PDB file of C-alpha atoms in Angstrom:
ATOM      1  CA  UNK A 403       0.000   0.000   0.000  1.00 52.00           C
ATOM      2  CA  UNK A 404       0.747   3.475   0.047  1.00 55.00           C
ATOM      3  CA  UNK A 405       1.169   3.727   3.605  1.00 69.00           C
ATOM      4  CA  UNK A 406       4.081   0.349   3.480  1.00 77.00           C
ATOM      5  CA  UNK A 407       6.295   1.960   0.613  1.00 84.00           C
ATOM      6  CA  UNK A 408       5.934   5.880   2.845  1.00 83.00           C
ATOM      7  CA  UNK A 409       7.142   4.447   5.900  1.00 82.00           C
ATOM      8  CA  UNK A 410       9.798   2.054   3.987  1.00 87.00           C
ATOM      9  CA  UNK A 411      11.264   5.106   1.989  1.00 87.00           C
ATOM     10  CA  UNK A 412      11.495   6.918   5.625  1.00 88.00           C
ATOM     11  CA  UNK A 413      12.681   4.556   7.505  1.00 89.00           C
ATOM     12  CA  UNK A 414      15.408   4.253   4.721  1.00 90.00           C
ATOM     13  CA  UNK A 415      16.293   7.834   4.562  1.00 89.00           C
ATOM     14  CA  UNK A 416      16.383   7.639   8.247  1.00 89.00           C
ATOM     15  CA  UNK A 417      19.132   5.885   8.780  1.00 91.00           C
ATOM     16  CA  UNK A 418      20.889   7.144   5.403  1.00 90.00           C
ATOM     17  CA  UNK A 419      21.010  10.558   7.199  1.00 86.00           C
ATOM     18  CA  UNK A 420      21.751   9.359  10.431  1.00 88.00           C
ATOM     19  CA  UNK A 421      24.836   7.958   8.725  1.00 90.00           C
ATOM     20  CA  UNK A 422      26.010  11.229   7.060  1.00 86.00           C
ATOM     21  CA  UNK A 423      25.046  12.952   9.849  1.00 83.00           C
ATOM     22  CA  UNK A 424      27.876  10.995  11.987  1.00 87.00           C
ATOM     23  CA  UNK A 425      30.242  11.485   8.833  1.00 85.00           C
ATOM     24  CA  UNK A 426      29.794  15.252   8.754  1.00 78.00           C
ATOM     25  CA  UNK A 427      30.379  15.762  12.355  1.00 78.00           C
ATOM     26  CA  UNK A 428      33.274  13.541  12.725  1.00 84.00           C
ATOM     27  CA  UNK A 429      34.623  14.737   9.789  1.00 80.00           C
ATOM     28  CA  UNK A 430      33.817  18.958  11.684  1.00 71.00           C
ATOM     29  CA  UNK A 431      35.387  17.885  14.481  1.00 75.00           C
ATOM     30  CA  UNK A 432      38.726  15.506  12.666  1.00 78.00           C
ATOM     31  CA  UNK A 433      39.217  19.482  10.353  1.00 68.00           C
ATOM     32  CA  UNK A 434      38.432  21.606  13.252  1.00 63.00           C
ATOM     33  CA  UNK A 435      35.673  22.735  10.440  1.00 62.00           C
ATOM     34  CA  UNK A 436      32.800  25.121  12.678  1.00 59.00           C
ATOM     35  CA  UNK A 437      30.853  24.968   9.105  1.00 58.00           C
ATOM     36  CA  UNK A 438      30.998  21.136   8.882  1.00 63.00           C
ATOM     37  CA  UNK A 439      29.961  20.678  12.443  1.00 65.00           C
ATOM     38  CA  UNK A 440      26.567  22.912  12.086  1.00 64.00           C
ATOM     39  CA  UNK A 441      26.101  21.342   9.091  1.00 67.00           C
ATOM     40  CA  UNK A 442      25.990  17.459  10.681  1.00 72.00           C
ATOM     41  CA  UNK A 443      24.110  18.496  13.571  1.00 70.00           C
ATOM     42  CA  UNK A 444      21.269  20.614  11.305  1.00 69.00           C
ATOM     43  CA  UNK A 445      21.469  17.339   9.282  1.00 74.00           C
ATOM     44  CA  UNK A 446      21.100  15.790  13.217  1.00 75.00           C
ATOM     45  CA  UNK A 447      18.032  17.491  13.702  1.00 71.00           C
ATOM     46  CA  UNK A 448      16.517  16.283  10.124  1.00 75.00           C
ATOM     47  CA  UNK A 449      17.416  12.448  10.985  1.00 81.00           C
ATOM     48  CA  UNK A 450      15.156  12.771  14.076  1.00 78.00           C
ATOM     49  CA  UNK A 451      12.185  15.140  12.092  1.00 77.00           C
ATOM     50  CA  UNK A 452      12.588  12.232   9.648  1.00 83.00           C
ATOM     51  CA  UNK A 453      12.686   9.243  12.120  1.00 84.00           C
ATOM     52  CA  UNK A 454       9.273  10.992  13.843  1.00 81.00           C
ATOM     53  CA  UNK A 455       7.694  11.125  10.495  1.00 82.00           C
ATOM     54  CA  UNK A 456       8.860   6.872  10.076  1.00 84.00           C
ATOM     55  CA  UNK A 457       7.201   6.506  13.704  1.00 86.00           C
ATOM     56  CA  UNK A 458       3.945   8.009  12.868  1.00 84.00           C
ATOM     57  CA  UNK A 459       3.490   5.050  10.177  1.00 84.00           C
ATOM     58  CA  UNK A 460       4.257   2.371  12.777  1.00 85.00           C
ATOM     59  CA  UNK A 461       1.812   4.129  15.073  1.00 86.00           C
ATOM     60  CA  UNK A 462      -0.733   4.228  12.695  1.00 83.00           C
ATOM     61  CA  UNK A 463      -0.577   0.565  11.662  1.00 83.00           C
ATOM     62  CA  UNK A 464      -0.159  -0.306  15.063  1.00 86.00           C
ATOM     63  CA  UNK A 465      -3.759   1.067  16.266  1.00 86.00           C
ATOM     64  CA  UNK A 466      -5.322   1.015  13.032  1.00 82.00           C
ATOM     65  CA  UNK A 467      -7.742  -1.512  14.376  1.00 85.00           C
ATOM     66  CA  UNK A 468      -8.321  -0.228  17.769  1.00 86.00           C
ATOM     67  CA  UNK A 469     -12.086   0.963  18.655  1.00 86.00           C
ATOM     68  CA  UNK A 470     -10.932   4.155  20.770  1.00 85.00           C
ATOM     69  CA  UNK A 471     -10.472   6.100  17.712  1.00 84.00           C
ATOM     70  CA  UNK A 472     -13.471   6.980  16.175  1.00 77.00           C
ATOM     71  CA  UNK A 473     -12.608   7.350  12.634  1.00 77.00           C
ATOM     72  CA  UNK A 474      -9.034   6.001  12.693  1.00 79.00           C
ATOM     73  CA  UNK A 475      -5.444   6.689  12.820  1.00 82.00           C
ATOM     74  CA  UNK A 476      -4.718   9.030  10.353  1.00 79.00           C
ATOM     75  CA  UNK A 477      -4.500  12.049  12.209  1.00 85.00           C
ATOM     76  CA  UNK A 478      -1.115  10.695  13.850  1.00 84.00           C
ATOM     77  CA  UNK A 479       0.640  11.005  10.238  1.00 80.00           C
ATOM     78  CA  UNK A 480      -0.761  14.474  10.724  1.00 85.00           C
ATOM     79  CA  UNK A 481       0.199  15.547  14.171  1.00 88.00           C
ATOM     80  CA  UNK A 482       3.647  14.060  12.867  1.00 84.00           C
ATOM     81  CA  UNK A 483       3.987  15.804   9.677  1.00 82.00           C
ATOM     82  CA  UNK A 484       2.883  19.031  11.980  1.00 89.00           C
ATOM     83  CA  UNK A 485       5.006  18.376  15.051  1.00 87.00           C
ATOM     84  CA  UNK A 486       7.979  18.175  12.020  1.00 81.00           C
ATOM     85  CA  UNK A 487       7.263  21.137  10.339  1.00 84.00           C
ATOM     86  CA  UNK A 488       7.621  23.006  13.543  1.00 89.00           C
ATOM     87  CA  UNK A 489      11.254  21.324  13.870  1.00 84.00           C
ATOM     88  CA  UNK A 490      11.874  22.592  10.875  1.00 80.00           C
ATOM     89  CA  UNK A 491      11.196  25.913  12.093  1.00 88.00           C
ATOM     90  CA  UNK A 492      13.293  25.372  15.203  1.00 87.00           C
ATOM     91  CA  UNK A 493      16.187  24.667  12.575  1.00 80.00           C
ATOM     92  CA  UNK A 494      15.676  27.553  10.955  1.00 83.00           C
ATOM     93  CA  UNK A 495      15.808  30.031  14.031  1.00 89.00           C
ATOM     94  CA  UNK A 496      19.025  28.327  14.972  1.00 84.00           C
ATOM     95  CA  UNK A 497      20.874  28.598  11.751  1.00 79.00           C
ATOM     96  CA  UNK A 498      19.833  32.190  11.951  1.00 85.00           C
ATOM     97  CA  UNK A 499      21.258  32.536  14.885  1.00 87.00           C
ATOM     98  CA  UNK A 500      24.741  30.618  14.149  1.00 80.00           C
ATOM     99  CA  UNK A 501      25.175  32.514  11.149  1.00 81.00           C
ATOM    100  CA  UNK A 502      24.590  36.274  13.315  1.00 87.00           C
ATOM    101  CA  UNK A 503      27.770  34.151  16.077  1.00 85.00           C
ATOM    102  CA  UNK A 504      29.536  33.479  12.610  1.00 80.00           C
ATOM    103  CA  UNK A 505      29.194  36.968  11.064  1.00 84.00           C
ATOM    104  CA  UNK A 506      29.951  38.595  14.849  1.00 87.00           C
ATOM    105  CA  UNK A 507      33.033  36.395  15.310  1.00 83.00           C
ATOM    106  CA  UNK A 508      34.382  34.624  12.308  1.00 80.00           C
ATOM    107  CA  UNK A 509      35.985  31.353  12.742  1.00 73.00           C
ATOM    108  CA  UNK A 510      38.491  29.793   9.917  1.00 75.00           C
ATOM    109  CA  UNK A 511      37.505  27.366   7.953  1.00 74.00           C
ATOM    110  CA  UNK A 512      39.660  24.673   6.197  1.00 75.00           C
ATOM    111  CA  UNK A 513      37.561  25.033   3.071  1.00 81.00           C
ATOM    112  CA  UNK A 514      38.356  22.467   0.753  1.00 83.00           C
ATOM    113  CA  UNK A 515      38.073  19.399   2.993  1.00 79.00           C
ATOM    114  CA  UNK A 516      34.790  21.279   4.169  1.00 79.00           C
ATOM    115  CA  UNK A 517      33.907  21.082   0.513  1.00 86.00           C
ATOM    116  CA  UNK A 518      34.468  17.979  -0.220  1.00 87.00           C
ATOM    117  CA  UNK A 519      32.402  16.578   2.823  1.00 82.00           C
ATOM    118  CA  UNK A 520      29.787  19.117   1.580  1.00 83.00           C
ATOM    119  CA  UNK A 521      29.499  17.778  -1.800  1.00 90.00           C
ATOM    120  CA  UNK A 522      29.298  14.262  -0.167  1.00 89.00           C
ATOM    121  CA  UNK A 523      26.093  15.834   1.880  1.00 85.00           C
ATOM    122  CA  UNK A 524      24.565  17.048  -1.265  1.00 89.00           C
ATOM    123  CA  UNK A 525      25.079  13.791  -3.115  1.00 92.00           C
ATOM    124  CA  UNK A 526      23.258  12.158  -0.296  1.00 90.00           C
ATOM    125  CA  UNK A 527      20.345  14.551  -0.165  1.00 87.00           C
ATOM    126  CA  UNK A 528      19.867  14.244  -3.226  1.00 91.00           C
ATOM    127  CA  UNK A 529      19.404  10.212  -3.415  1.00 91.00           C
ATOM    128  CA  UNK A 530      17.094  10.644  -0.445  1.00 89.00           C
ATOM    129  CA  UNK A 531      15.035  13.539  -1.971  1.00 87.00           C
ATOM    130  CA  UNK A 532      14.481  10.717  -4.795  1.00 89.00           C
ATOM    131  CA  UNK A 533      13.212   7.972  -2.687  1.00 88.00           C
ATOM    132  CA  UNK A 534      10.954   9.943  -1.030  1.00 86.00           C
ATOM    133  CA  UNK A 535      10.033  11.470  -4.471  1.00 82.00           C
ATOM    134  CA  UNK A 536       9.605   8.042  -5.453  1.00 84.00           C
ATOM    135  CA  UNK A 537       7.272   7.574  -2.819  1.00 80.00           C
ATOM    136  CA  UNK A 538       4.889  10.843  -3.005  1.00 75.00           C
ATOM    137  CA  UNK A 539       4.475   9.996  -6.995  1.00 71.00           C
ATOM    138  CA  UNK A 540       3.076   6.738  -5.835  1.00 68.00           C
ATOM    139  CA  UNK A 541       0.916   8.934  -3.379  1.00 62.00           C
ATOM    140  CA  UNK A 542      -0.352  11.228  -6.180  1.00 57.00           C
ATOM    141  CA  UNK A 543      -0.748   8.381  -8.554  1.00 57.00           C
ATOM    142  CA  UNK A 544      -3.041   6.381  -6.231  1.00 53.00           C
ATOM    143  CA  UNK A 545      -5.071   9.374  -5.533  1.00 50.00           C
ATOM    144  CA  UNK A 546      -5.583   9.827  -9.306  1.00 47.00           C
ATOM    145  CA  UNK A 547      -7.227   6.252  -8.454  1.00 46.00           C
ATOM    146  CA  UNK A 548     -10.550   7.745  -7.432  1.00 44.00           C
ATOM    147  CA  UNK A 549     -12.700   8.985  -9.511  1.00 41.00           C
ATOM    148  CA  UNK A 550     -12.749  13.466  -8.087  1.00 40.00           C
ATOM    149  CA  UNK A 551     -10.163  15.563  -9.023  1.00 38.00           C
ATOM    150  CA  UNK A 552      -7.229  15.486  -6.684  1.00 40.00           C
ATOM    151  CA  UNK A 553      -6.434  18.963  -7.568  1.00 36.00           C
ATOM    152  CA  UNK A 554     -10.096  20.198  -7.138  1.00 38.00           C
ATOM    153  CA  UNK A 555      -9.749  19.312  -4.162  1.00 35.00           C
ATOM    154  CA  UNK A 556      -6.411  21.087  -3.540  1.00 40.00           C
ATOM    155  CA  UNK A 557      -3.876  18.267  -2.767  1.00 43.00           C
ATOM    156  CA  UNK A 558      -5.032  15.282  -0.182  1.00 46.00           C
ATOM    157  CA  UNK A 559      -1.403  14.183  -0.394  1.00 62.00           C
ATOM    158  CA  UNK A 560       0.226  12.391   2.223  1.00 74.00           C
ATOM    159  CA  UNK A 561       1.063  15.713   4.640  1.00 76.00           C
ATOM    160  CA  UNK A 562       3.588  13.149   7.325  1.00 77.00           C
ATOM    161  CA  UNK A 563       5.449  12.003   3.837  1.00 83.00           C
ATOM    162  CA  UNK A 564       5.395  15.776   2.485  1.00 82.00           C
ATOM    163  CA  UNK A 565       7.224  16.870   6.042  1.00 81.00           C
ATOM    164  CA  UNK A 566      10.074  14.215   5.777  1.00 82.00           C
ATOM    165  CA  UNK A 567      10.525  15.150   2.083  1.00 83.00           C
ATOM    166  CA  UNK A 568      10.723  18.717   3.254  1.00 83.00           C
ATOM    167  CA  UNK A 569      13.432  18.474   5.764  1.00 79.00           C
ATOM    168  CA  UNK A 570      15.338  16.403   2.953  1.00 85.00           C
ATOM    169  CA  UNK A 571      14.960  18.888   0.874  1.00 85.00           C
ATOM    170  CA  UNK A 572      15.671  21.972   2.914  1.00 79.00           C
ATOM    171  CA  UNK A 573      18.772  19.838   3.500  1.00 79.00           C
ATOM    172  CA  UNK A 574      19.855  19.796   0.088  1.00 83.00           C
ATOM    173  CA  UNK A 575      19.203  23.436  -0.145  1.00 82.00           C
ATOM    174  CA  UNK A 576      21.344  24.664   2.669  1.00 77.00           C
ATOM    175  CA  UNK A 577      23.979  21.779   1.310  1.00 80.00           C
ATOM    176  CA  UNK A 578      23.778  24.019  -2.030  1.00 86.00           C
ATOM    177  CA  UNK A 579      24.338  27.127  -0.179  1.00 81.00           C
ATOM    178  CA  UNK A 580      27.484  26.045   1.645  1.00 80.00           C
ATOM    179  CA  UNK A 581      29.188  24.763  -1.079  1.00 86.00           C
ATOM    180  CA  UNK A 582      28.618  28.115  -3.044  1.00 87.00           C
ATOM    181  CA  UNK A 583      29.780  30.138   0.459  1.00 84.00           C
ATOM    182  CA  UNK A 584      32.449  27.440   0.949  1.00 84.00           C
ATOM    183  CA  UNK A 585      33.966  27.911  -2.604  1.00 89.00           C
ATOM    184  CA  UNK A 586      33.656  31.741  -2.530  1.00 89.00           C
ATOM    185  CA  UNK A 587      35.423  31.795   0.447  1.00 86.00           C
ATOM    186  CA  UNK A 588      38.080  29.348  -0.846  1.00 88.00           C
ATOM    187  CA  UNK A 589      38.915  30.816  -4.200  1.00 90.00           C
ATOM    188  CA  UNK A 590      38.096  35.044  -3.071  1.00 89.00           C
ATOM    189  CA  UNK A 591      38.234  34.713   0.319  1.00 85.00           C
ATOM    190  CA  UNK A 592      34.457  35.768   1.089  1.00 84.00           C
ATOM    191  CA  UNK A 593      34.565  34.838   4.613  1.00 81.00           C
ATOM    192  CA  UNK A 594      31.453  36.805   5.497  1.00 84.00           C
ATOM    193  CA  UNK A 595      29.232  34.912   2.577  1.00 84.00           C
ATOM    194  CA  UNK A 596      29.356  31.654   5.016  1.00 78.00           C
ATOM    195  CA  UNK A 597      27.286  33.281   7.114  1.00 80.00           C
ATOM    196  CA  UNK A 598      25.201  35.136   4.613  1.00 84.00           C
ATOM    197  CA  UNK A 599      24.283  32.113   3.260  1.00 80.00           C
ATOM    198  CA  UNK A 600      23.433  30.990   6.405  1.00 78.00           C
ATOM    199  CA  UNK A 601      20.606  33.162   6.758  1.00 83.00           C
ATOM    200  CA  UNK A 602      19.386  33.242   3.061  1.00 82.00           C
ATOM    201  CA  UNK A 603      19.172  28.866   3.900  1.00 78.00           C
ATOM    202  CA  UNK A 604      16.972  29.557   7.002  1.00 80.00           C
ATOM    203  CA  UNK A 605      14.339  32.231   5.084  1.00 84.00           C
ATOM    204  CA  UNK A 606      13.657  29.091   2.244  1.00 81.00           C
ATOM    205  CA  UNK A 607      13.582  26.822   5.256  1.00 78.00           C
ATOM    206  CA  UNK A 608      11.463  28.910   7.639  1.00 85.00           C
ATOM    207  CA  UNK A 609       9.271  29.603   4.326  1.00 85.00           C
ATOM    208  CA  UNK A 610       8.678  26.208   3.268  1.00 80.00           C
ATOM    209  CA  UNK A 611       7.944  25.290   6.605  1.00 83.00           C
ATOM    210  CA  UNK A 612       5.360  27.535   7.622  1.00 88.00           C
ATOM    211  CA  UNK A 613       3.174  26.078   4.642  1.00 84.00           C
ATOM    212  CA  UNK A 614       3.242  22.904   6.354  1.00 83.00           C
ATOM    213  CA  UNK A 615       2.358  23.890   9.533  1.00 89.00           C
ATOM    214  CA  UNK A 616      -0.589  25.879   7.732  1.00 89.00           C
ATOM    215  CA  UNK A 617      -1.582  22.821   5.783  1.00 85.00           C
ATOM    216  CA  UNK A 618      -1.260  20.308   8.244  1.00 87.00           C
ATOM    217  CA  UNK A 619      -2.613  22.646  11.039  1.00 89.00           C
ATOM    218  CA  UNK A 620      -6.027  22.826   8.865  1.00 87.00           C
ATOM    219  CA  UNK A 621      -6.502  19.146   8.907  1.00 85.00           C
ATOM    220  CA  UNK A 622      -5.983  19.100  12.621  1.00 88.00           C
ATOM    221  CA  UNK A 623      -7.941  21.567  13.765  1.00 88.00           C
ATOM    222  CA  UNK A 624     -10.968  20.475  11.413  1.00 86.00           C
ATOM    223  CA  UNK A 625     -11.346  23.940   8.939  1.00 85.00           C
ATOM    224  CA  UNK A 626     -12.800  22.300   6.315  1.00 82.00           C
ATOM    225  CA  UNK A 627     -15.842  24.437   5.558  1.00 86.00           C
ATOM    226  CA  UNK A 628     -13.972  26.495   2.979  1.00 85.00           C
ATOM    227  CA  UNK A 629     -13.560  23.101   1.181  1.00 85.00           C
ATOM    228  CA  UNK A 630     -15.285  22.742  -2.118  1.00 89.00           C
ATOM    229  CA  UNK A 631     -16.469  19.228  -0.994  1.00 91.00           C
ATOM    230  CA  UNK A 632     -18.801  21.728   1.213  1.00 93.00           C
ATOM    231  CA  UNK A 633     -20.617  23.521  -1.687  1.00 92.00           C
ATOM    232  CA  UNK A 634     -21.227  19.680  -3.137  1.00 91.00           C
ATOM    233  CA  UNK A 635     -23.031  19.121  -0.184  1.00 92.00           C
ATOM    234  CA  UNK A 636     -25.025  22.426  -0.150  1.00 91.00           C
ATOM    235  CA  UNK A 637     -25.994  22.142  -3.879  1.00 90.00           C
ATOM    236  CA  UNK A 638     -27.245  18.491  -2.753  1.00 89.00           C
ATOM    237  CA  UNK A 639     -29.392  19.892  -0.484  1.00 88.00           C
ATOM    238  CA  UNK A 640     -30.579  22.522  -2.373  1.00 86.00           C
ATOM    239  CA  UNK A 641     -32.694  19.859  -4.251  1.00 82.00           C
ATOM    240  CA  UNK A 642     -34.513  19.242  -1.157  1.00 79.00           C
ATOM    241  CA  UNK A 643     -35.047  22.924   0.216  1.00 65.00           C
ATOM    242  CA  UNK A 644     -38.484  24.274  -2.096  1.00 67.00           C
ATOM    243  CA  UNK A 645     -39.753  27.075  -1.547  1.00 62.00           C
ATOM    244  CA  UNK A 646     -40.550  26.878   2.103  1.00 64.00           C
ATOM    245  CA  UNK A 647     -40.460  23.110   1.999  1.00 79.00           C
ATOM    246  CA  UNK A 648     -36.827  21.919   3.719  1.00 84.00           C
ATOM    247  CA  UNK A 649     -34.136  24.272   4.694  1.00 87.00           C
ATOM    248  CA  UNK A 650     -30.418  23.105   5.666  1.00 89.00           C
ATOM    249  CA  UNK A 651     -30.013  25.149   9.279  1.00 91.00           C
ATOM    250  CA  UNK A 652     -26.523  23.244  10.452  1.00 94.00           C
ATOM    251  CA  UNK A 653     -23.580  21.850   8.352  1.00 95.00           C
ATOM    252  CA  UNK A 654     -19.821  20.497   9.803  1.00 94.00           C
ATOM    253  CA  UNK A 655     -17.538  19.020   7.379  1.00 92.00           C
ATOM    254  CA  UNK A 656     -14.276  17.502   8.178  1.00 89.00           C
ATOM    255  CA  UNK A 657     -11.138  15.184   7.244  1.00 87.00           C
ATOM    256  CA  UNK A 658     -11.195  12.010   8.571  1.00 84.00           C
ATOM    257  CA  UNK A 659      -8.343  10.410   5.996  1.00 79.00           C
ATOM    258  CA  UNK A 660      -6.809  11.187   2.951  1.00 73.00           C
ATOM    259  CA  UNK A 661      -9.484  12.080   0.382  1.00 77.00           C
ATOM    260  CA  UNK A 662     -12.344  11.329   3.078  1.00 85.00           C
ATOM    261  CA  UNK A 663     -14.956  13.117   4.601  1.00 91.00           C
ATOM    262  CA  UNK A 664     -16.955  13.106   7.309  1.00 92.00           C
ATOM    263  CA  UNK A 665     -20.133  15.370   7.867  1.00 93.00           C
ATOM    264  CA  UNK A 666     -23.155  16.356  10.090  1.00 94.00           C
ATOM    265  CA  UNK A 667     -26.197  18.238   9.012  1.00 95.00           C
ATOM    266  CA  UNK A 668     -29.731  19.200  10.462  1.00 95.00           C
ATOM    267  CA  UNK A 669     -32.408  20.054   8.843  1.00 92.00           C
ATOM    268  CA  UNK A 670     -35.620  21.888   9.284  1.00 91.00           C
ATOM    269  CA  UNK A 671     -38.630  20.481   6.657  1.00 89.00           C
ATOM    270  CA  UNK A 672     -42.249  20.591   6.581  1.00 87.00           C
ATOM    271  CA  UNK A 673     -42.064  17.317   4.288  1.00 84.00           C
ATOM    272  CA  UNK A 674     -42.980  14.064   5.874  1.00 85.00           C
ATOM    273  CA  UNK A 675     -41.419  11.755   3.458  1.00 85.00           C
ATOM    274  CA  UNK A 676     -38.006  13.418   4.068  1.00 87.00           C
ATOM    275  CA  UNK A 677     -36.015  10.782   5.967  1.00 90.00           C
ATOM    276  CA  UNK A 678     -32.202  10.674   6.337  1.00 93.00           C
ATOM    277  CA  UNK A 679     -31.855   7.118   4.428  1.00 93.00           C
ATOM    278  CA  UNK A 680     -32.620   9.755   1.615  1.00 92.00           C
ATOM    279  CA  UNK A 681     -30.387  12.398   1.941  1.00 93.00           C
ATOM    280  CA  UNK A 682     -27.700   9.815   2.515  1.00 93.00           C
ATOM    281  CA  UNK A 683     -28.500   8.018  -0.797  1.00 93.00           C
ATOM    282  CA  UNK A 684     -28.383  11.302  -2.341  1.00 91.00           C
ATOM    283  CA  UNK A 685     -25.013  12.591  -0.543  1.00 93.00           C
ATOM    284  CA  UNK A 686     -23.819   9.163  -1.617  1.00 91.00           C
ATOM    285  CA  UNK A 687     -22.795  10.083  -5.114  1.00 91.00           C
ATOM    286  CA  UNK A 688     -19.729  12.078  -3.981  1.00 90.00           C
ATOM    287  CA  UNK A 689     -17.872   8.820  -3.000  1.00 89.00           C
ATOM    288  CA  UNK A 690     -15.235  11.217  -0.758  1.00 90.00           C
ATOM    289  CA  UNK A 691     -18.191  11.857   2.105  1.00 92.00           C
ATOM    290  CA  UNK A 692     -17.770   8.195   3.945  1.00 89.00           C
ATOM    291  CA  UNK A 693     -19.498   9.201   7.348  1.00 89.00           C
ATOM    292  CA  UNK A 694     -22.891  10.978   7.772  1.00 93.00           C
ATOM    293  CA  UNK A 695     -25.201  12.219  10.810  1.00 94.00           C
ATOM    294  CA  UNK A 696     -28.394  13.511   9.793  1.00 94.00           C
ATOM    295  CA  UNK A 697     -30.549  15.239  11.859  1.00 95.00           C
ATOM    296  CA  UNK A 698     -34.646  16.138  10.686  1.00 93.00           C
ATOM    297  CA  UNK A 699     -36.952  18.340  12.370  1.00 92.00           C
ATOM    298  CA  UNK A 700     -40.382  17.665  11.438  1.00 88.00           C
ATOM    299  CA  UNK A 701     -42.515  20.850  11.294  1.00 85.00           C
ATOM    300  CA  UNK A 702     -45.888  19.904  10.792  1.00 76.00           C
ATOM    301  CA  UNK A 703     -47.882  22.449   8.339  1.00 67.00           C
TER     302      UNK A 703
END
């Protein structure tokens, strides 16, 4: 499933970063390198983002079955894929601030073994950014599966995959940006665009972040009723509500899983046939609304 290859391809990038993460700040350390320390322990912080985002999907198969949550485990990927975003902010504040302790008080750099290691942390970056890649195509392609638009809908991707693919690729970014300061400083002696650099890594990181927390913090706090899955509704009741007949008084849509809905509705009708079994049989041509609760008010004419 979709669900087995995402938590595969994290677990996998997991420990791939984990790895580099060692090399980078052995390697600081072994070259007395400030840059290639900060480096392997922001790549530190990604490896656990990432290895939160790998525990979600274990958590989520474990209690997929279990009765105490009402309409399953999904939200955990969420919480996850939020709880990492918010990391990622955290990472961004502190290279911020080591790049204000670098520009403040410069330390030297022995650039082209810094480089090399560098290029090494691209490399890897980029072979994760394709597994995961790998893994949110099979995402989108299995949404494309049903038979709405996924882009109508505006993207039920996988949001706990989307975080761990972020922090892999804000990794490659600030990877980018160190080998550019890192080779200005080597061949013109820039010493100041380390640290510039810095900063300019931690605005795209800070940026790309705060769209996940927005996204994911939507799910999770249920404010759905801006989706267009709400005006399908509406327009289905609209073919109940004549002229004075039926009139739609309550509405709550939300999430409950990937491209799933859940909603509850009251109604206020002067029609005695109107029963919920109908309005559900009606609702039931958007295949995305899974869970209903219907409430009628009988006003007798």
């Amino acid at each position: 499933t979709g669900n087995d290859i995402a938590e595969r391809s994290t677990l996998a990038v997991m420990w791939i970063t984990a790895v580099m993460m060692v090399v980078e700040i052995t390697a600081g350390w072994w070259y007395n390198s400030m840059a290639l320390l900060a480096d392997g322990w922001h790549m530190s912080s990604h490896a656990v983002a990432i290895g939160l985002s790998a525990m979600a999907y274990a958590a989520a198969r474990r209690y997929a079955k279990d009765p105490r949550f009402a309409f399953g485990t999904w939200k955990i990927e969420i919480l996850a894929g939020f709880t990492s975003a918010i990391f990622l902010l955290g990472v961004a504040a502190m290279m911020v601030v080591g790049s204000v302790e670098r520009i403040i008080s410069p330390q030297p750099i022995r650039y082209q073994e810094a480089i090399v290691i560098a290029v090494l942390g691209l490399a890897v970056n980029v072979v994760c950014a394709l597994i995961l890649g790998k893994a949110q195509h099979h995402d989108h392609g299995h949404s494309h599966g049903h038979d709405h638009d996924d882009h109508h809908y505006g993207g039920h991707h996988d949001l706990n995959l989307k975080s761990a693919h972020l922090h892999v690729i804000a990794d490659a970014a600030t990877s980018v940006l160190a080998i550019i300061a890192l080779t200005g400083g080597w061949i013109w002696g820039w010493s100041w665009l380390d640290p510039v650099m810095g900063i300019v890594g931690a605005a795209l990181v800070a940026i790309w972040a705060k769209g996940l927390v927005v996204e994911s913090g939507k799910v999770l706090l249920d404010r759905e009723m801006d989706h267009p899955v709400v005006a399908e509704i509406r327009e289905v009741m609209d073919g109940f509500q004549s002229p004075g007949e039926t009139k739609l008084v309550d509405l709550h849509v939300s999430r409950v899983g990937k491209r799933v809905y859940s909603c509850a509705l009251a109604v206020v009708t002067h029609d005695p046939d109107l029963t919920p079994e109908l309005i559900r049989q009606r609702l039931s041509i958007h295949e995305e609304i899974v869970h209903t609760t219907i409430e009628i008010q009988q006003c007798p004419r």
